[in-house]
Short mmCIF file of C-alpha atoms in Angstrom, two decimals:
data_model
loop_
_atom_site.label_atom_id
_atom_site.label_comp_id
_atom_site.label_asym_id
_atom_site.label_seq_id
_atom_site.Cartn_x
_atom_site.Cartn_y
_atom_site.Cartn_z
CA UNK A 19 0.00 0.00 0.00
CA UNK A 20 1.06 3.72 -0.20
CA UNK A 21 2.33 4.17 3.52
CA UNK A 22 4.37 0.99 3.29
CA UNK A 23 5.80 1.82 -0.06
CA UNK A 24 6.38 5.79 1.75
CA UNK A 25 7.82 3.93 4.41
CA UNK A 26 10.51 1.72 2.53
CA UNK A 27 11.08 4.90 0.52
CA UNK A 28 12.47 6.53 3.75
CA UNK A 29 14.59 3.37 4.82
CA UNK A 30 16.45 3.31 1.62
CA UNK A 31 17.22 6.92 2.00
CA UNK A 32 18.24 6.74 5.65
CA UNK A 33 20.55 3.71 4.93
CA UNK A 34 22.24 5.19 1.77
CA UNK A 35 23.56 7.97 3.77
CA UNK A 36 26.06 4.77 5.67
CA UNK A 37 28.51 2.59 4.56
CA UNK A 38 28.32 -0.62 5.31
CA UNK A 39 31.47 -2.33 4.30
CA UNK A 40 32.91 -3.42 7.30
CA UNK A 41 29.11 -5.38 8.24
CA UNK A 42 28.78 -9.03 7.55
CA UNK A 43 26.99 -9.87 4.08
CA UNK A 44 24.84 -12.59 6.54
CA UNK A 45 24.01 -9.59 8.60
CA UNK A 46 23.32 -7.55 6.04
CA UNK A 47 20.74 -9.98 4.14
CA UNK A 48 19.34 -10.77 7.37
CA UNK A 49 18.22 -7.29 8.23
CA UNK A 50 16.92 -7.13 4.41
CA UNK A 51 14.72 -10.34 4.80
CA UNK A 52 13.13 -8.87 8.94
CA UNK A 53 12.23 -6.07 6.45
CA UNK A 54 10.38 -8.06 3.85
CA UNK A 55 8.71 -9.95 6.97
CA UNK A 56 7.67 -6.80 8.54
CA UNK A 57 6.56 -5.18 5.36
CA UNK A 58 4.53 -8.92 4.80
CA UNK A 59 0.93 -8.64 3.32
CA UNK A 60 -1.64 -8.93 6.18
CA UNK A 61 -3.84 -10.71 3.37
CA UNK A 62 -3.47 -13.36 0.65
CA UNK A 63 -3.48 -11.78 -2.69
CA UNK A 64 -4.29 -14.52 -5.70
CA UNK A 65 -3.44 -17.04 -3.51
CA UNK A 66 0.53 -15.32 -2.58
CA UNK A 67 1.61 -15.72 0.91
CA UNK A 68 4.86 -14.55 2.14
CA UNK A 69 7.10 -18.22 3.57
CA UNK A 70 8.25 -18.07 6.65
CA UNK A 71 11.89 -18.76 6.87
CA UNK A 72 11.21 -21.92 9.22
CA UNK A 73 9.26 -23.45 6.56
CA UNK A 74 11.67 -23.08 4.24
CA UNK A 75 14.56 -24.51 6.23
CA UNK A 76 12.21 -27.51 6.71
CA UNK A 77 11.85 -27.94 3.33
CA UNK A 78 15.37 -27.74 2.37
CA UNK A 79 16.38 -29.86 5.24
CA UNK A 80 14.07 -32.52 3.98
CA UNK A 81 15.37 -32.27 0.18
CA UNK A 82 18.73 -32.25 1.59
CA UNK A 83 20.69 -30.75 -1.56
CA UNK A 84 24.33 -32.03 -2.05
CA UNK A 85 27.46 -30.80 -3.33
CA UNK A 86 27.34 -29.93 -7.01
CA UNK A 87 23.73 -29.84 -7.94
CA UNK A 88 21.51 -27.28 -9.42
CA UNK A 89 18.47 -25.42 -7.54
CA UNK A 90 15.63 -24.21 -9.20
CA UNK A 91 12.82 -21.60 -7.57
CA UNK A 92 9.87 -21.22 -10.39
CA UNK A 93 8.05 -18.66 -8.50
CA UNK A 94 10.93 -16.80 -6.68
CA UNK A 95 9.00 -14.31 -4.54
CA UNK A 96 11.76 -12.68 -2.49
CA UNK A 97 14.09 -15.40 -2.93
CA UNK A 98 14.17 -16.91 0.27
CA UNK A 99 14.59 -20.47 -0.68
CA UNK A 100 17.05 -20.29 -2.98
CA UNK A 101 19.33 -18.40 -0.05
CA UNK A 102 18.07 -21.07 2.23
CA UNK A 103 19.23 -23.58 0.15
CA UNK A 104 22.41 -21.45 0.00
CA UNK A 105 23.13 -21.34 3.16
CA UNK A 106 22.39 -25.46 4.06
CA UNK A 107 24.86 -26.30 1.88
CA UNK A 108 27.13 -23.72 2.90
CA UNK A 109 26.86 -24.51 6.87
CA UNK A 110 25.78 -28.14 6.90
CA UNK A 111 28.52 -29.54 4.19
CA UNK A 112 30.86 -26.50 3.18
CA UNK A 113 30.32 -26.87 -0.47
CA UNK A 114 28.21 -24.41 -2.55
CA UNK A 115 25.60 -25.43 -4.98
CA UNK A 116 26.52 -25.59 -9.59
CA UNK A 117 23.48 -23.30 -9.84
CA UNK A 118 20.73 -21.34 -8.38
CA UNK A 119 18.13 -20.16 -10.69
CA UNK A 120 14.18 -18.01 -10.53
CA UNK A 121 11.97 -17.04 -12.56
CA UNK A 122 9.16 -14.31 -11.18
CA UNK A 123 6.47 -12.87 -12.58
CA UNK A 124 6.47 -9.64 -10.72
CA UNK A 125 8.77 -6.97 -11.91
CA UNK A 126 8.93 -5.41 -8.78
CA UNK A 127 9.30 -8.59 -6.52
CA UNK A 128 12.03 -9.67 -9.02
CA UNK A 129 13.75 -6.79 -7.66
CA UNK A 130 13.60 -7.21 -4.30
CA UNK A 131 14.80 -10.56 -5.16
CA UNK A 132 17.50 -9.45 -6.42
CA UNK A 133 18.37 -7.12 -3.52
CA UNK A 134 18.14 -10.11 -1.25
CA UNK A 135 20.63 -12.54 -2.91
CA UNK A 136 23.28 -9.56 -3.64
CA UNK A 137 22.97 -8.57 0.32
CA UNK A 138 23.89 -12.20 1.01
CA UNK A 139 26.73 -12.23 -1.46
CA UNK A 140 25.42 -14.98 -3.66
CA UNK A 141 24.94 -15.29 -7.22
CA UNK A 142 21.89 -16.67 -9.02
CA UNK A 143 20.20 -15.81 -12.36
CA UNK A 144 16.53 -14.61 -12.65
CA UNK A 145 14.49 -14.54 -15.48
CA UNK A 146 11.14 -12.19 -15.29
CA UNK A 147 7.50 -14.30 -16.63
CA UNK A 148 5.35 -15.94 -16.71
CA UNK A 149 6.20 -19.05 -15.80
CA UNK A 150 3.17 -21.54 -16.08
CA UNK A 151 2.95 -20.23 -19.68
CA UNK A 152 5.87 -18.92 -20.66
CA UNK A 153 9.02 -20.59 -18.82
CA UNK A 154 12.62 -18.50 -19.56
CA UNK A 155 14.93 -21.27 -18.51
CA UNK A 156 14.92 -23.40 -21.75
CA UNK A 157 17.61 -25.97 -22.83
CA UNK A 158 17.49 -27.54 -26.22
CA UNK A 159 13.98 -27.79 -27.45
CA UNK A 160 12.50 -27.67 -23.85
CA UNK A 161 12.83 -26.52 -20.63
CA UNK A 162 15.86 -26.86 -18.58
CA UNK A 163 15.90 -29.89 -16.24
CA UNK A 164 17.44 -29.05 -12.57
CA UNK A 165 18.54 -31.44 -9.88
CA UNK A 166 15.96 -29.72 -7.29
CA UNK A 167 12.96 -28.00 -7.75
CA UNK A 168 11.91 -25.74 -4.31
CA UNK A 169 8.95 -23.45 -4.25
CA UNK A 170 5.84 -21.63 -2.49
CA UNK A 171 3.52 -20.60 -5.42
CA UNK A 172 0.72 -18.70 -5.15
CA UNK A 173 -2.07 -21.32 -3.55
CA UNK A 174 -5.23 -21.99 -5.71
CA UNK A 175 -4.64 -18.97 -8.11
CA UNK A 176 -7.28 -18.60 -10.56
CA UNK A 177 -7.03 -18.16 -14.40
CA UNK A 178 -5.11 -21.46 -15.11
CA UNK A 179 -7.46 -24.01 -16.87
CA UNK A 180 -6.90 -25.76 -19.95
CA UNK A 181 -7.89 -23.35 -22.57
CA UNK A 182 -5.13 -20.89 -21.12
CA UNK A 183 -2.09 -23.22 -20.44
CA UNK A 184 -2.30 -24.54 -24.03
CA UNK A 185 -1.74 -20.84 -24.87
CA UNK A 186 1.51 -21.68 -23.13
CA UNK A 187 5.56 -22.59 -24.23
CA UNK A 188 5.46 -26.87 -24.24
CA UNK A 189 2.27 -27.45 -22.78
CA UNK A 190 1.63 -31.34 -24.14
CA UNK A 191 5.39 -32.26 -22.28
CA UNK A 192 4.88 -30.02 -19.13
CA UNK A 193 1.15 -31.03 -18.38
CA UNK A 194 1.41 -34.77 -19.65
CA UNK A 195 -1.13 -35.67 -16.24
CA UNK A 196 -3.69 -33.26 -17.63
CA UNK A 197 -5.08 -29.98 -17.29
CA UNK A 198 -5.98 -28.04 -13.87
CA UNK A 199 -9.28 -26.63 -13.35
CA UNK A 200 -9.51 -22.61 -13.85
CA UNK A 201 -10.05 -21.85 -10.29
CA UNK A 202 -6.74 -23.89 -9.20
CA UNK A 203 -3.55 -23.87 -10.95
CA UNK A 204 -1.79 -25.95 -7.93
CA UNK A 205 -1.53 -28.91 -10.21
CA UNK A 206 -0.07 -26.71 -13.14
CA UNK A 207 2.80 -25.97 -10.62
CA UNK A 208 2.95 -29.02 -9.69
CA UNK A 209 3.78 -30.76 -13.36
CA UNK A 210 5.54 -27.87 -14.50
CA UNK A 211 8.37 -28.33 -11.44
CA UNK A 212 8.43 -32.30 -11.42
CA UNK A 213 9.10 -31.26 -15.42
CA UNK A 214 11.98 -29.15 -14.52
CA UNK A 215 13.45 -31.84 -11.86
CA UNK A 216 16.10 -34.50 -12.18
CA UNK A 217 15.79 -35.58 -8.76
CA UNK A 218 13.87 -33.85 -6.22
CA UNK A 219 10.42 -31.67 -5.87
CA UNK A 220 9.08 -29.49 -2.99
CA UNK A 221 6.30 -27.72 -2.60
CA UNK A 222 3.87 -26.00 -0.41
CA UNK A 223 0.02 -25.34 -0.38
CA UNK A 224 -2.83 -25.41 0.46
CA UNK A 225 -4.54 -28.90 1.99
CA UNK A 226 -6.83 -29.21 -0.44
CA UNK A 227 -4.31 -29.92 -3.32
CA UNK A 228 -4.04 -33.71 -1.56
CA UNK A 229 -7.72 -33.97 -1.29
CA UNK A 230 -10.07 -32.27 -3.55
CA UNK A 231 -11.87 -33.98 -6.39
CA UNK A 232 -12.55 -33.21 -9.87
CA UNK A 233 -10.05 -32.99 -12.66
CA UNK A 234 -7.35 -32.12 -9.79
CA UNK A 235 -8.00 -35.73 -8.42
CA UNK A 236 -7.84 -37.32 -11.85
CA UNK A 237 -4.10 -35.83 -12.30
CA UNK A 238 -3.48 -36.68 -8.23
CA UNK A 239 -4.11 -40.09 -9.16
CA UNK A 240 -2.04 -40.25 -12.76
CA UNK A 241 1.00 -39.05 -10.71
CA UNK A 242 0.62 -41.39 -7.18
CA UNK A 243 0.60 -44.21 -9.87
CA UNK A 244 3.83 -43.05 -11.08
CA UNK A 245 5.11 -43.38 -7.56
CA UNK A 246 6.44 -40.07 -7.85
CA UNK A 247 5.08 -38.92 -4.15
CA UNK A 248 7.46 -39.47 -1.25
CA UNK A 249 6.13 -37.27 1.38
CA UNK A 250 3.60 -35.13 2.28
CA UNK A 251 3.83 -33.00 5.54
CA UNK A 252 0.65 -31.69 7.49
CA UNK A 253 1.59 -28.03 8.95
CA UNK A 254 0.46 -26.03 11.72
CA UNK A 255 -2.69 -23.30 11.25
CA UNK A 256 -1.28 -19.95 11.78
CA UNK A 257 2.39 -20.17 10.48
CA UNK A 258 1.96 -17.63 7.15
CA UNK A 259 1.98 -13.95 7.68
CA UNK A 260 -1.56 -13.19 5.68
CA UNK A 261 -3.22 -16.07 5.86
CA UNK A 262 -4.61 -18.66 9.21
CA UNK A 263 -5.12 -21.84 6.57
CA UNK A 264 -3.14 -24.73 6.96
CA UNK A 265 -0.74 -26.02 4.65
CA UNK A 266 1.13 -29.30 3.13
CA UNK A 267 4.29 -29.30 1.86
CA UNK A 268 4.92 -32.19 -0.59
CA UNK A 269 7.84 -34.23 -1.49
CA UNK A 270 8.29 -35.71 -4.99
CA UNK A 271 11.45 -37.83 -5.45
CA UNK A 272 11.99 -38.93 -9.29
CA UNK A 273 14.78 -41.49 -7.99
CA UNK A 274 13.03 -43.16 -4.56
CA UNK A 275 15.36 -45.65 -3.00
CA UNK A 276 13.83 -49.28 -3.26
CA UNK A 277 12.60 -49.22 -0.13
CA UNK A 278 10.58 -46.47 -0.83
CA UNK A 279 9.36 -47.49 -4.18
CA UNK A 280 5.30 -47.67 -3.81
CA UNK A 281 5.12 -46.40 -0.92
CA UNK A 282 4.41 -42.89 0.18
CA UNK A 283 4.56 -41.02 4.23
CA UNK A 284 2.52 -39.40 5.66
CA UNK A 285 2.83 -36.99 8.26
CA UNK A 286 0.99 -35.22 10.47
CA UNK A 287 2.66 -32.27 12.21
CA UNK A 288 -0.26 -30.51 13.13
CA UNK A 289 0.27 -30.47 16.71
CA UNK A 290 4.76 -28.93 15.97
CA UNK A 291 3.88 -25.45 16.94
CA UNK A 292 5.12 -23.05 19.02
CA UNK A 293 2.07 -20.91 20.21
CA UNK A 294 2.18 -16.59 19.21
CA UNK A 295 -0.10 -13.93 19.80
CA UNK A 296 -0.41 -13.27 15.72
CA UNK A 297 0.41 -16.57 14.15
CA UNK A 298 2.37 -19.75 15.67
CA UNK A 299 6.21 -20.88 14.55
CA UNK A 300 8.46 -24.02 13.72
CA UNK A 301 10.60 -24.47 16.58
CA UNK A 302 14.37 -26.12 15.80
CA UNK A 303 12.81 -29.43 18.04
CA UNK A 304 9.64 -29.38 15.44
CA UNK A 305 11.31 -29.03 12.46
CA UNK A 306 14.39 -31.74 13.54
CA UNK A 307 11.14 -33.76 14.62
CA UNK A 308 9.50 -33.56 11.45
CA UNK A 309 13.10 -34.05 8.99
CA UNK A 310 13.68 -37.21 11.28
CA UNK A 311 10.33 -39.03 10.69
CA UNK A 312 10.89 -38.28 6.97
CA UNK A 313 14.27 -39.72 7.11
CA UNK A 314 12.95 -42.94 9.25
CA UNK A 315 9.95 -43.47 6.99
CA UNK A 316 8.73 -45.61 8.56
CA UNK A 317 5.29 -45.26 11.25
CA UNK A 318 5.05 -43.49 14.42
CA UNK A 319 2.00 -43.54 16.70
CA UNK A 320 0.12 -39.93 16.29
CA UNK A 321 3.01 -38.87 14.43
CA UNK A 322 3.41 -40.67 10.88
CA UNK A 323 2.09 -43.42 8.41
CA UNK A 324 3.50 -45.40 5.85
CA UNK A 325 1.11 -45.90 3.14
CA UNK A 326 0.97 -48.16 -0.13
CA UNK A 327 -0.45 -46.79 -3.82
CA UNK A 328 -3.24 -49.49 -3.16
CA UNK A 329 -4.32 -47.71 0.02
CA UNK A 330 -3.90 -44.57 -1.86
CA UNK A 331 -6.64 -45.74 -3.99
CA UNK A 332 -8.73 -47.27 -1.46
CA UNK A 333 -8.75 -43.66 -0.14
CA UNK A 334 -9.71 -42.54 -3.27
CA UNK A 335 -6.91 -40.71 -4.04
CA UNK A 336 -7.30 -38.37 -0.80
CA UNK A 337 -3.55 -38.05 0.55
CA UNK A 338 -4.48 -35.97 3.36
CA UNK A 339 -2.09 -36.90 6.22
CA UNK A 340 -4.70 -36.12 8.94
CA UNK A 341 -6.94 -38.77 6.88
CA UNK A 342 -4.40 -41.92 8.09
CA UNK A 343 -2.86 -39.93 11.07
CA UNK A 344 -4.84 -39.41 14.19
CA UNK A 345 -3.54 -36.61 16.66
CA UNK A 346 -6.51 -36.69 18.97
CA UNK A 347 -6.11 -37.62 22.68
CA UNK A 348 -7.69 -41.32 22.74
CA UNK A 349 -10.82 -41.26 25.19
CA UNK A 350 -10.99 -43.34 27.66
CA UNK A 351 -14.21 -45.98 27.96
CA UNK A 352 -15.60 -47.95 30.58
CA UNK A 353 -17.49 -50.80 30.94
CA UNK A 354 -21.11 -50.76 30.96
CA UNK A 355 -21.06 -52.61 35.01
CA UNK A 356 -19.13 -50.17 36.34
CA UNK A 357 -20.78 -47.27 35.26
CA UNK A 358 -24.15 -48.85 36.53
CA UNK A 359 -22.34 -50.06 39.92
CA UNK A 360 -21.58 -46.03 40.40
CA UNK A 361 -25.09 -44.83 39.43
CA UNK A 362 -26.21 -47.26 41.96
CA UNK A 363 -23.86 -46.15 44.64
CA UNK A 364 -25.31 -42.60 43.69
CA UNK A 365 -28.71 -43.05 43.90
CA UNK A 366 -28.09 -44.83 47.41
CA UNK A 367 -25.89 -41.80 48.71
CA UNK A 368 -28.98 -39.51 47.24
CA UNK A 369 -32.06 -41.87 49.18
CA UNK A 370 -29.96 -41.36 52.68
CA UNK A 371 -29.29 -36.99 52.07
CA UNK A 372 -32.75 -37.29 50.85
CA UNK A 373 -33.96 -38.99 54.22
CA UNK A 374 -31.70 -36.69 56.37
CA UNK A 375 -33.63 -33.63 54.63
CA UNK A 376 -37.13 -35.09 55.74
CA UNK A 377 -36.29 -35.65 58.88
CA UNK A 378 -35.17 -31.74 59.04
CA UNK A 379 -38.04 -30.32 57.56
CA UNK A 380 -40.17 -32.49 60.26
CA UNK A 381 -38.61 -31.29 62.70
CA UNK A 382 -39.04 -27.76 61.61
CA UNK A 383 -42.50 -28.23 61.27
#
C-alpha cells in the first residue's frame, strides 16, 4: 500500500547515507529479509503468501541438496529459498551449490529478489515471466531440467485451466497428467516443477491440493501411480503472515530408494507449533522432529504413516495426512457394570441426604 511503499522509501534513503562495508553480508541480508517480513501482506493476494523462513529450512532440510547440484525456484517471490538452500549447503557440508536459478512474474518482486541474494553475497540468475505459460529457462527444445525443484507458489490462483495453459511454451510435455481446473492452478505448478526436476520436488500449499476432487483428483491419481510422491507434511494453522489456513508441503522424489518405491509417508505435524499472539512458529525441536520421521519413513503412533499406492486408492486418491494420522487424545471408555455399579452407589448416597432432609423439615414443622 502507499504508507508501506512511503515507508521503505524513507529506509532506503536513511541507509544510503552509511557505509556498510565493514558489516557481515549474513548480517546484512538478514536485516533485508526482517524487512520483507515486517513489510509482509496482512492478506493473501491470488493465492501469494509470504514463507516463513522456518518453513523453508524444513523444506530444504528434507530435500537435503548435495554438493554440485543445481536449484531451481519457479516462482521466486523474495528469494528466500534459494538463499536457504544457499546457506544449508554452505553450513551443513561447506560446499556451494553448480546453480541457483528463478523465474518471477512480478517486476517489482524480481527486484527485491534481487536485492536479497546480492545482500547475502550470492549469485543466481533470474528470469522475469510468466512461468506456467511462458518458462525462460529453456535448454534444447524444452525446458531446462534441474537437480531440485523448491517453491511456495501462489495457492489456488485462478485463471489457469486448460484453454489458457495450451496458450503456453510446451504445454503437451509439461502437463502430460492433464489440465488443472480454472479456479486452481496448484496442479499446473505441480507438473511444471516435477518437469523441470532430475531428482527432487518441494512444494507448499494449500490442503486441499491432496484432497479435492474433480479434474485435480484425476491428475493426483495419474501421478501417485507413477510413484512419484514421497512425502507429504501436514503443517500447523497460523504459520503464514496473511493467511490462518493450513498447509502441506509435498515431497516428490523422481529417484526413490527401493525401499521407498510404492510407498508414500505421511505426516501429520499438526500439533509442531510453538504458540504466538499473531500466528504460531516451527521451533528447531519441530522441524528436527518432522526431517527425522521423513528420514525414518517408517510409522510413528500420532506422528506418521507409511502408506501403499493401493491404500492410496482405497482412499480414493485423498492423501491428506490427517486422513491416516490421528492426533486426537484417545478417550478413555468404561465398561457398561461399572458405570451402573456407580449410578447405583449414587442413587443410594442420594435416598440417605434425601432422608436426612425429611427428617429436618419435620422437625421444623
Amino acid at each position: 500500500n502507499p504508507e508501506n511503499e512511503d515507508i521503505l522509501r524513507q529506509l532506503v534513503e536513511l541507509f544510503s547515507k552509511y557505509s556498510f562495508k565493514e558489516v557481515s553480508t549474513d548480517i546484512l541480508g538478514d536485516a533485508y529479509e526482517w524487512i520483507l517480513k515486517y513489510f509482509a501482506p496482512t492478506k493473501a493476494k491470488e493465492g501469494e503468501v509470504y514463507t516463513p523462513r522456518e518453513v523453508i529450512e524444513l523444506m530444504v532440510e528434507m530435500v537435503d541438496p548435495e554438493e554440485k547440484k543445481s536449484l531451481y525456484d519457479p516462482a521466486l517471490g523474495s528469494g528466500g529459498i534459494l538463499i536457504a538452500a544457499y546457506k544449508y549447503l554452505k553450513e551443513k557440508k561447506n560446499v556451494s551449490p553448480h546453480k541457483l536459478c528463478g523465474q518471477e512474474v512480478n517486476s517489482k518482486t524480481l527486484a527485491i529478489a534481487e536485492m536479497n541474494l546480492l545482500l547475502h553475497d550470492i549469485e543466481a540468475k533470474f528470469e522475469l515471466g510468466d512461468t506456467l505459460l511462458y518458462p525462460k529457462f529453456k535448454e534444447g527444445d524444452f525446458i531446462e531440467v534441474f537437480d531440485y525443484v523448491l517453491a511456495n507458489p501462489p495457492w489456488n490462483q485462478d485463471g489457469y485451466g486448460e484453454e489458457t495453459l495450451k496458450k503456453g511454451d510446451y504445454a503437451e510435455k509439461r502437463f502430460v497428467y492433464g489440465y488443472p481446473p480454472n479456479n486452481s492452478a496448484d496442479w499446473a505448478w505441480i507438473q511444471h516443477m516435477l518437469a523441470s526436476a532430475r531428482e527432487k520436488v518441494a512444494i507448499v500449499l494449500d490442503t486441499g491440493s491432496v484432497s479435492r476432487g474433480g479434474r485435480e483428483k484425476e491428475i493426483r491419481r495419474r501421478v501417485i501411480e507413477d510413484d512419484l510422491f514421497e512425502c507429504v507434511v501436514l503443517l500447523p494453522e497460523k504459520l503464514f503472515y496473511n493467511t490462518g489456513a493450513p498447509s502441506v508441503i509435498i515431497i516428490f522424489n523422481k529417484k526413490k530408494p527401493l525401499n521407498r518405491k510404492g510407498k508414500i509417508l505421511l505426516i501429520n505435524a499438526s500439533r509442531e507449533y510453538e504458540e504466538g499472539k499473531k500466528q504460531n512458529t516451527l521451533s528447531d525441536e519441530n522441524i528436527k522432529k518432522i526431517v527425522k520421521a521423513y528420514k525414518a519413513f517408517k510409522d510413528i503412533e500420532k506422528f506418521s504413516k507409511v502408506i501403499t499406492i493401493e491404500d492410496a486408492k482405497e482412499a480414493d486418491y485423498n492423501l491428506s495426512p490427517s486422513r491416516f494420522v490421528s492426533v486426537a487424545e484417545e478417550e478413555e471408555y468404561r465398561l457398561i457394570g461399572e458405570i451402573v455399579a456407580d449410578l447405583k452407589k449414587v442413587e443410594e448416597e442420594r435416598k440417605k441426604v434425601e432422608e436426612k432432609l425429611m427428617k429436618i423439615l419435620k422437625a421444623i414443622k
